[in-house]
C-alpha positions as MATLAB code, in Angstrom:
seq = 'WPAFGLEYERKITPRFSGSGFVSAGRFDPLLFRVFLRDTPAYQLTFDHWSVGGRANWYAVGDFHHGMFVGATTRFTRPSYTSVDTANGIAYRGQVNAILGGAHLGYKIILTPGITAQVHAGVAYSYLSEATLTKNDLVVIDDFPRKIPPVATFGDLSLGWSF';
ca = [
       2.975  -10.814    0.136;
       5.889   -9.950   -0.882;
       5.787   -6.782   -2.848;
       8.601   -5.605   -5.018;
       9.259   -2.006   -5.768;
      11.519    0.619   -7.143;
      12.017    3.904   -5.298;
      14.064    6.947   -6.168;
      14.864    9.223   -3.216;
      16.662   12.501   -3.776;
      18.342   14.490   -0.997;
      17.227   18.106   -1.320;
      18.994   19.342    1.840;
      20.842   17.271    4.491;
      17.543   16.856    6.393;
      14.898   16.908    3.643;
      14.258   14.532    0.733;
      11.653   13.728   -1.869;
      11.002   10.374   -3.502;
       8.878    8.609   -6.066;
       8.046    4.914   -6.098;
       6.257    2.138   -7.919;
       5.514   -1.273   -6.410;
       3.564   -4.449   -7.119;
       2.936   -7.699   -5.311;
       0.509   -9.548   -3.098;
      -0.824   -8.598    0.324;
      -3.263   -9.707    2.983;
      -5.113   -6.576    4.167;
      -5.785   -6.565    7.912;
      -8.359   -3.752    7.787;
     -10.281   -5.517    5.017;
     -10.591   -8.532    7.331;
     -12.188   -6.314    9.977;
     -14.527   -4.277    7.792;
     -15.440   -6.872    5.140;
     -16.157   -9.722    7.548;
     -19.662  -10.307    6.125;
     -18.690  -10.186    2.446;
     -17.115  -12.749    0.118;
     -13.899  -10.650    0.135;
     -13.210  -11.599    3.771;
     -10.776  -14.461    3.077;
      -9.008  -12.986    0.092;
      -5.413  -12.172   -0.666;
      -5.029   -9.238   -3.030;
      -2.665   -8.615   -5.915;
      -1.796   -4.956   -6.128;
       0.249   -2.261   -7.759;
       0.779    1.308   -6.669;
       2.616    4.448   -7.677;
       3.252    7.503   -5.544;
       5.554    9.958   -3.862;
       6.904   10.857   -0.440;
       8.439   13.905    1.210;
      10.659   13.221    4.248;
      12.061   15.503    6.928;
      14.812   13.866    8.983;
      13.924   14.906   12.542;
      16.789   12.872   14.053;
      19.979   12.289   12.106;
      20.274   12.989    8.404;
      19.645   11.531    4.957;
      22.137    8.682    5.490;
      21.058    7.555    8.960;
      18.032    8.867   10.794;
      14.386    8.961   11.806;
      12.056   10.814    9.463;
       8.500   12.130    9.379;
       6.702   13.158    6.266;
       3.801   12.975    3.858;
       2.859   10.242    1.385;
       0.506   10.205   -1.556;
      -0.185    7.177   -3.742;
      -2.571    5.672   -6.237;
      -3.133    1.987   -5.558;
      -5.124   -0.775   -7.205;
      -5.684   -4.005   -5.297;
      -7.573   -6.748   -7.148;
      -8.433  -10.382   -6.612;
     -10.151  -13.443   -8.015;
     -11.609  -16.154   -5.831;
     -13.330  -19.318   -7.069;
     -15.649  -21.410   -4.897;
     -15.508  -24.660   -6.919;
     -17.979  -26.475   -4.653;
     -20.720  -23.954   -5.457;
     -19.545  -22.876   -8.917;
     -19.168  -19.224   -7.897;
     -16.341  -16.903   -8.923;
     -15.809  -13.583   -7.158;
     -13.741  -10.839   -8.756;
     -13.046   -7.431   -7.356;
     -10.900   -4.386   -7.581;
     -10.417   -1.151   -5.703;
      -8.928    1.991   -7.218;
      -7.902    4.351   -4.431;
      -5.953    7.541   -3.925;
      -4.321    7.813   -0.507;
      -2.744   10.794    1.210;
      -1.384   10.955    4.733;
       1.489   11.138    7.181;
       4.226    8.633    7.944;
       7.060    8.008   10.422;
      10.138    5.954    9.639;
      13.817    5.169   10.003;
      16.509    4.735    7.371;
      20.128    3.660    7.498;
      22.638    3.248    4.709;
      24.549    0.206    6.009;
      27.426    0.078    3.544;
      27.913    1.725    0.197;
      25.097    0.314   -1.852;
      22.916   -1.281    0.862;
      20.033    0.642    2.481;
      17.518   -0.523    5.112;
      14.322    1.422    5.718;
      11.111    0.985    7.669;
       8.155    3.344    7.769;
       4.450    3.277    8.600;
       1.616    5.739    8.454;
      -2.067    6.516    8.301;
      -3.798    8.014    5.280;
      -7.170    9.210    4.093;
      -8.329    6.903    1.304;
     -10.498    8.222   -1.495;
     -12.054    5.387   -3.472;
     -12.385    6.379   -7.085;
     -13.814    2.962   -7.967;
     -14.582   -0.248   -6.092;
     -16.417   -3.240   -7.515;
     -17.169   -6.774   -6.448;
     -18.776   -9.110   -8.983;
     -20.161  -12.599   -8.670;
     -19.711  -14.803  -11.760;
     -18.932  -11.636  -13.779;
     -22.627  -10.761  -13.813;
     -23.926   -9.494  -10.490;
     -22.357   -6.399   -8.974;
     -22.545   -6.453   -5.180;
     -23.474   -2.856   -4.389;
     -22.610   -2.501   -0.694;
     -18.958   -3.539   -1.078;
     -17.508    0.006   -1.548;
     -19.457    1.479    1.362;
     -17.997   -1.029    3.830;
     -14.396    0.048    3.236;
     -13.300    2.699    5.772;
     -11.965    6.067    4.564;
      -8.794    5.586    6.640;
      -6.021    3.208    5.623;
      -2.755    2.161    7.206;
       0.347    1.615    5.121;
       3.968    0.760    5.625;
       7.129   -0.692    4.187;
      10.044   -2.688    5.466;
      12.678   -2.587    2.777;
      16.221   -3.637    2.163;
      17.709   -2.631   -1.113;
      20.587   -1.588   -3.263;
      21.404    2.105   -3.354;
      23.366    3.834   -6.037;
];
């Protein structure tokens, strides 16, 4: 991990905002480690990119400093390549997923131009495509069925605001 992203958040009212984002990076998925324990994907780190949107309602405070709840939707595509040189096996995989769910977070604009934000949530994950191949030839069929339909997500970000 890290992931790098760009987010545009627009204040609609003092307590409501909407945003769009795009991000890319590397991550180590905790839930994959639990549910894919018996597959070759168990030890993998994934490269990913995602694009999506959020709606926030500031339950405590306001747009500049407060706790928010809201809804998130995103399309995400994690992928990986792993090579077992001792056995001459290469695993490649990708997951295309659409997620939608709720989140809780906190944001503060520290000084003009610097914003800190943290949020986390739970979403329903619809897999539009998931494949795992061995040596680019054999598709491992049970890989998509082992991924749960619920996913956690979150961000801890520090960035420049303008």
